[in-house]
Amino acid sequence: MPSTVLVGAQWGDEGKGKITDLIAGDYDYVVRFQGGNNAGHTVIHGDKELALHLMPSGVMYEHAVPVIGNGVVVDPGVLVKEMAMLEAEGIPCGNLKISCDAHVIMPYHKDLDGADEKWLGSQQIGTTKRGIGPCYQDKMGRKGIRIQDLLDEKIFRLKLEHVLAQKNPILERIYGLHTYTVDEICEEYLPFSRILKPYMAETAQLLNDALRSGKNILFEGAQGTLLDIDHGTYPYVTSSSCCAGGAATGTGVGPTRIDRVLGIQKAYVTRVGGGPFPTELVFEEDGGSGQDAIDGETLCRVGHEFGVTTGRKRRCGWFDAVIGRYAGEVNGLTDVALTKLDVLSAFDTIKVCVAYECEGKRYDYFPMQQSVLFHARPIYEELPGWKDVDITGCRTYEELPANTRAYVEYIEEATGVPTSIISVGPDRDQTLFRRR
Ligand code: IMP
């Protein structure tokens, strides 16, 4: 496939890292199109696990060009550190290209992210506090600072002066935080610009030229469909377009140039941060009880559900086919990779949410009003499990137990999207390809 968009079909953390890593070798360019260092995935390098937050996974392949597209928000300090870490591990970053139109996360964005969360109190979103939201706010408010502004100290200073005249009073008077001077930010940021300058490029042109000359591009999504600013569970979302459409706006490659949209969905569902989650199996420590709490704990423990970026315990729940169908539609998914199927070997029976019920009404489609989602009770189908059968050694679809295949096929039927890849363990070879 010349160009594939890979997107999370749930609330992020679906295992995109492993699938990206598996297929990235087939592509000449691997492009991030949204988000920033709020994302995080681990890649295996020799006997080490490396955490990437901003660098496209393509960096792990010598032949591939990793590209940070215009839709990404870049914390230059984080990027420079990540590059140094990779170089120290013997992974060269010389091929990296950074869009000059990408926006820069500034120190006040990080302060405001934390302050906003405090202000929200019990309604807080649970952000990663990396400054993502405030940076996108400034982008949309047309007072953002872009990568290209780092190239010209005069312009950088001018823009900063203007922005700080607004940010400083907000920081000081509303939040009681410290303020910034133009000089101190220049001192921190201009050295980054000298390091990053060789990597800055006109990436939209680069990618369109690449497609014209027959190269393959992988658009690597971060977060997931339900964290999308438009299609997610607003306001409990991130501030970017995580859905497939974001690949076009976030890179400058038109939608007609995209051939495949591969959704990544876990065999169950997790979420970090606040917001509605109809199939959540609430942990005891969060007020849950009974079998649901036990099942939630089991998913968390067996699935090692702790955030790469924050280390937080992820909320866990059964697979939600309403979300699956919705993700299929808003992304135009051509196929999905089903991950962590082996985790379900821990259960006698497995539930799948097929619809919601709220105030006596059945919802087969993602509800129009968020309040319905908050109060939705899942309507489950209970399927027989394959308890204690170890499927981590299976290498073809046919080797899977009959009940496991029945589960996969049930999900396909319920969501309307075919499963092309199945992951049965963390290692690269613990993957079954039904279609490459
Ligand atoms: P932000 O992206 O830091 O603004 O956080 C907004 C919401 O998105 C919070 O609920 C985060 O926990 C969530 N979020 C951001 N990045 C990720 C991710 O990579 N995986 C899962 N959730 C994420």
Short mmCIF file of C-alpha atoms in Angstrom, two decimals, residues 153-325:
data_model
loop_
_atom_site.label_atom_id
_atom_site.label_comp_id
_atom_site.label_asym_id
_atom_site.label_seq_id
_atom_site.Cartn_x
_atom_site.Cartn_y
_atom_site.Cartn_z
CA GLU A 153 15.82 35.56 16.34
CA LYS A 154 14.28 38.92 15.49
CA ILE A 155 10.92 37.42 14.60
CA PHE A 156 11.07 35.02 17.54
CA ARG A 157 11.68 37.92 19.96
CA LEU A 158 8.92 40.03 18.41
CA LYS A 159 6.35 37.27 18.63
CA LEU A 160 7.38 36.38 22.15
CA GLU A 161 7.10 39.97 23.30
CA HIS A 162 3.58 40.13 21.94
CA VAL A 163 2.52 36.78 23.41
CA LEU A 164 4.10 37.38 26.82
CA ALA A 165 2.25 40.66 27.18
CA GLN A 166 -0.88 38.51 27.30
CA LYS A 167 0.45 35.34 28.98
CA ASN A 168 2.29 36.96 31.88
CA PRO A 169 -0.75 38.65 33.42
CA ILE A 170 -2.72 35.41 33.04
CA LEU A 171 0.07 33.41 34.68
CA GLU A 172 0.55 35.91 37.47
CA ARG A 173 -2.87 37.35 38.21
CA ILE A 174 -5.15 34.42 37.49
CA TYR A 175 -2.97 31.51 38.51
CA GLY A 176 -0.37 33.10 40.82
CA LEU A 177 2.45 31.58 38.77
CA HIS A 178 5.80 33.03 37.80
CA THR A 179 6.14 35.09 34.63
CA TYR A 180 8.67 34.93 31.79
CA THR A 181 10.98 37.41 30.08
CA VAL A 182 11.79 37.29 26.39
CA ASP A 183 15.47 36.92 27.23
CA GLU A 184 15.06 33.87 29.44
CA ILE A 185 12.97 32.03 26.86
CA CYS A 186 15.45 32.97 24.11
CA GLU A 187 18.27 31.64 26.22
CA GLU A 188 16.51 28.30 26.57
CA TYR A 189 15.03 27.95 23.07
CA LEU A 190 17.52 29.47 20.62
CA PRO A 191 20.15 26.80 21.25
CA PHE A 192 17.51 24.20 20.30
CA SER A 193 16.94 25.99 17.03
CA ARG A 194 20.64 25.70 16.17
CA ILE A 195 20.48 21.93 16.80
CA LEU A 196 17.19 21.41 14.94
CA LYS A 197 17.83 23.69 11.94
CA PRO A 198 19.40 20.99 9.72
CA TYR A 199 16.27 18.86 10.12
CA MET A 200 13.71 21.56 9.27
CA ALA A 201 12.04 20.99 5.90
CA GLU A 202 9.09 21.72 3.64
CA THR A 203 7.54 18.40 4.57
CA ALA A 204 4.27 18.68 2.58
CA GLN A 205 6.24 19.03 -0.63
CA LEU A 206 8.66 16.30 0.43
CA LEU A 207 5.83 13.82 1.05
CA ASN A 208 3.91 14.66 -2.13
CA ASP A 209 7.12 14.32 -4.16
CA ALA A 210 7.75 10.99 -2.44
CA LEU A 211 4.31 9.65 -3.40
CA ARG A 212 4.79 10.85 -6.97
CA SER A 213 8.01 8.91 -7.20
CA GLY A 214 6.35 5.70 -5.98
CA LYS A 215 7.46 5.74 -2.36
CA ASN A 216 5.34 4.36 0.50
CA ILE A 217 4.21 6.47 3.43
CA LEU A 218 2.96 5.40 6.86
CA PHE A 219 1.05 8.06 8.77
CA GLU A 220 1.51 7.17 12.41
CA GLY A 221 -1.40 8.30 14.57
CA ALA A 222 -1.05 9.03 18.26
CA GLN A 223 -3.78 8.82 20.94
CA GLY A 224 -7.06 7.45 19.53
CA THR A 225 -10.45 8.07 17.93
CA LEU A 226 -12.26 8.85 21.19
CA LEU A 227 -9.58 11.36 22.18
CA ASP A 228 -10.07 13.28 18.91
CA ILE A 229 -10.99 16.92 19.46
CA ASP A 230 -14.01 16.62 17.13
CA HIS A 231 -15.05 12.99 17.29
CA GLY A 232 -13.98 12.06 20.80
CA THR A 233 -15.68 12.35 24.16
CA TYR A 234 -15.24 16.14 24.35
CA PRO A 235 -14.07 17.79 26.58
CA TYR A 236 -12.33 14.63 27.86
CA VAL A 237 -10.13 14.48 24.79
CA THR A 238 -6.76 15.65 23.61
CA SER A 239 -6.54 18.84 21.56
CA SER A 240 -5.69 17.41 18.15
CA SER A 241 -7.29 15.48 15.27
CA CYS A 242 -6.34 11.90 16.06
CA CYS A 243 -8.76 10.44 13.50
CA ALA A 244 -7.67 9.50 10.00
CA GLY A 245 -8.70 12.88 8.56
CA GLY A 246 -5.98 14.47 10.69
CA ALA A 247 -3.37 12.71 8.56
CA ALA A 248 -4.32 14.94 5.63
CA THR A 249 -4.49 18.25 7.48
CA GLY A 250 -1.53 17.38 9.65
CA THR A 251 0.83 16.69 6.76
CA GLY A 252 -0.39 18.40 3.60
CA VAL A 253 -1.05 15.12 1.79
CA GLY A 254 -4.57 15.14 0.35
CA PRO A 255 -7.19 12.51 1.32
CA THR A 256 -7.27 11.12 -2.22
CA ARG A 257 -3.66 10.00 -1.75
CA ILE A 258 -4.50 7.72 1.18
CA ASP A 259 -5.08 4.06 0.33
CA ARG A 260 -5.54 2.26 3.59
CA VAL A 261 -6.73 3.24 7.07
CA LEU A 262 -5.67 0.63 9.60
CA GLY A 263 -7.35 0.92 12.99
CA ILE A 264 -5.70 -0.49 16.06
CA GLN A 265 -8.09 -1.87 18.64
CA LYS A 266 -7.44 -3.78 21.79
CA ALA A 267 -9.43 -6.98 22.49
CA TYR A 268 -10.78 -5.06 25.50
CA VAL A 269 -10.83 -1.30 26.22
CA THR A 270 -8.71 0.99 28.39
CA ARG A 271 -8.66 4.69 29.07
CA VAL A 272 -6.47 7.05 31.08
CA GLY A 273 -7.70 10.33 32.49
CA GLY A 274 -11.30 11.37 33.14
CA GLY A 275 -14.44 11.09 31.03
CA PRO A 276 -17.19 8.62 30.20
CA PHE A 277 -16.33 4.95 29.65
CA PRO A 278 -19.49 2.79 29.41
CA THR A 279 -17.84 -0.65 29.74
CA GLU A 280 -15.48 0.35 32.54
CA LEU A 281 -14.96 -2.30 35.21
CA VAL A 282 -14.34 0.10 38.09
CA PHE A 283 -11.47 -0.88 40.39
CA GLU A 284 -12.21 -1.34 44.08
CA GLU A 285 -10.01 1.64 44.96
CA ASP A 286 -12.21 3.80 42.72
CA GLY A 287 -15.49 2.63 44.27
CA GLY A 288 -16.12 -0.54 42.27
CA SER A 289 -17.08 -3.90 43.75
CA GLY A 290 -17.88 -7.54 43.04
CA GLN A 291 -16.98 -9.50 39.94
CA ASP A 292 -16.67 -6.35 37.81
CA ALA A 293 -13.90 -4.96 40.04
CA ILE A 294 -12.14 -8.35 39.99
CA ASP A 295 -12.37 -8.54 36.18
CA GLY A 296 -11.09 -4.96 35.85
CA GLU A 297 -8.12 -5.72 38.08
CA THR A 298 -7.42 -8.88 36.06
CA LEU A 299 -7.39 -6.94 32.77
CA CYS A 300 -5.08 -4.32 34.31
CA ARG A 301 -2.68 -6.84 35.84
CA VAL A 302 -2.53 -9.36 32.97
CA GLY A 303 -2.49 -6.61 30.34
CA HIS A 304 0.14 -4.51 32.20
CA GLU A 305 -2.10 -1.50 31.80
CA PHE A 306 0.08 1.35 33.06
CA GLY A 307 0.78 4.51 31.00
CA VAL A 308 4.16 4.84 29.23
CA THR A 309 4.16 8.62 29.61
CA THR A 310 2.62 8.99 33.06
CA GLY A 311 2.92 5.55 34.72
CA ARG A 312 -0.76 5.86 35.71
CA LYS A 313 -2.95 2.79 36.09
CA ARG A 314 -5.31 2.65 33.09
CA ARG A 315 -9.05 2.22 33.57
CA CYS A 316 -10.11 -1.11 32.03
CA GLY A 317 -13.31 -2.54 30.54
CA TRP A 318 -14.81 -5.09 28.15
CA PHE A 319 -14.70 -4.62 24.38
CA ASP A 320 -17.22 -2.06 23.19
CA ALA A 321 -18.60 -2.77 19.72
CA VAL A 322 -20.54 0.52 19.66
CA ILE A 323 -17.19 2.31 19.80
CA GLY A 324 -15.78 -0.17 17.26
CA ARG A 325 -18.52 0.66 14.76
#
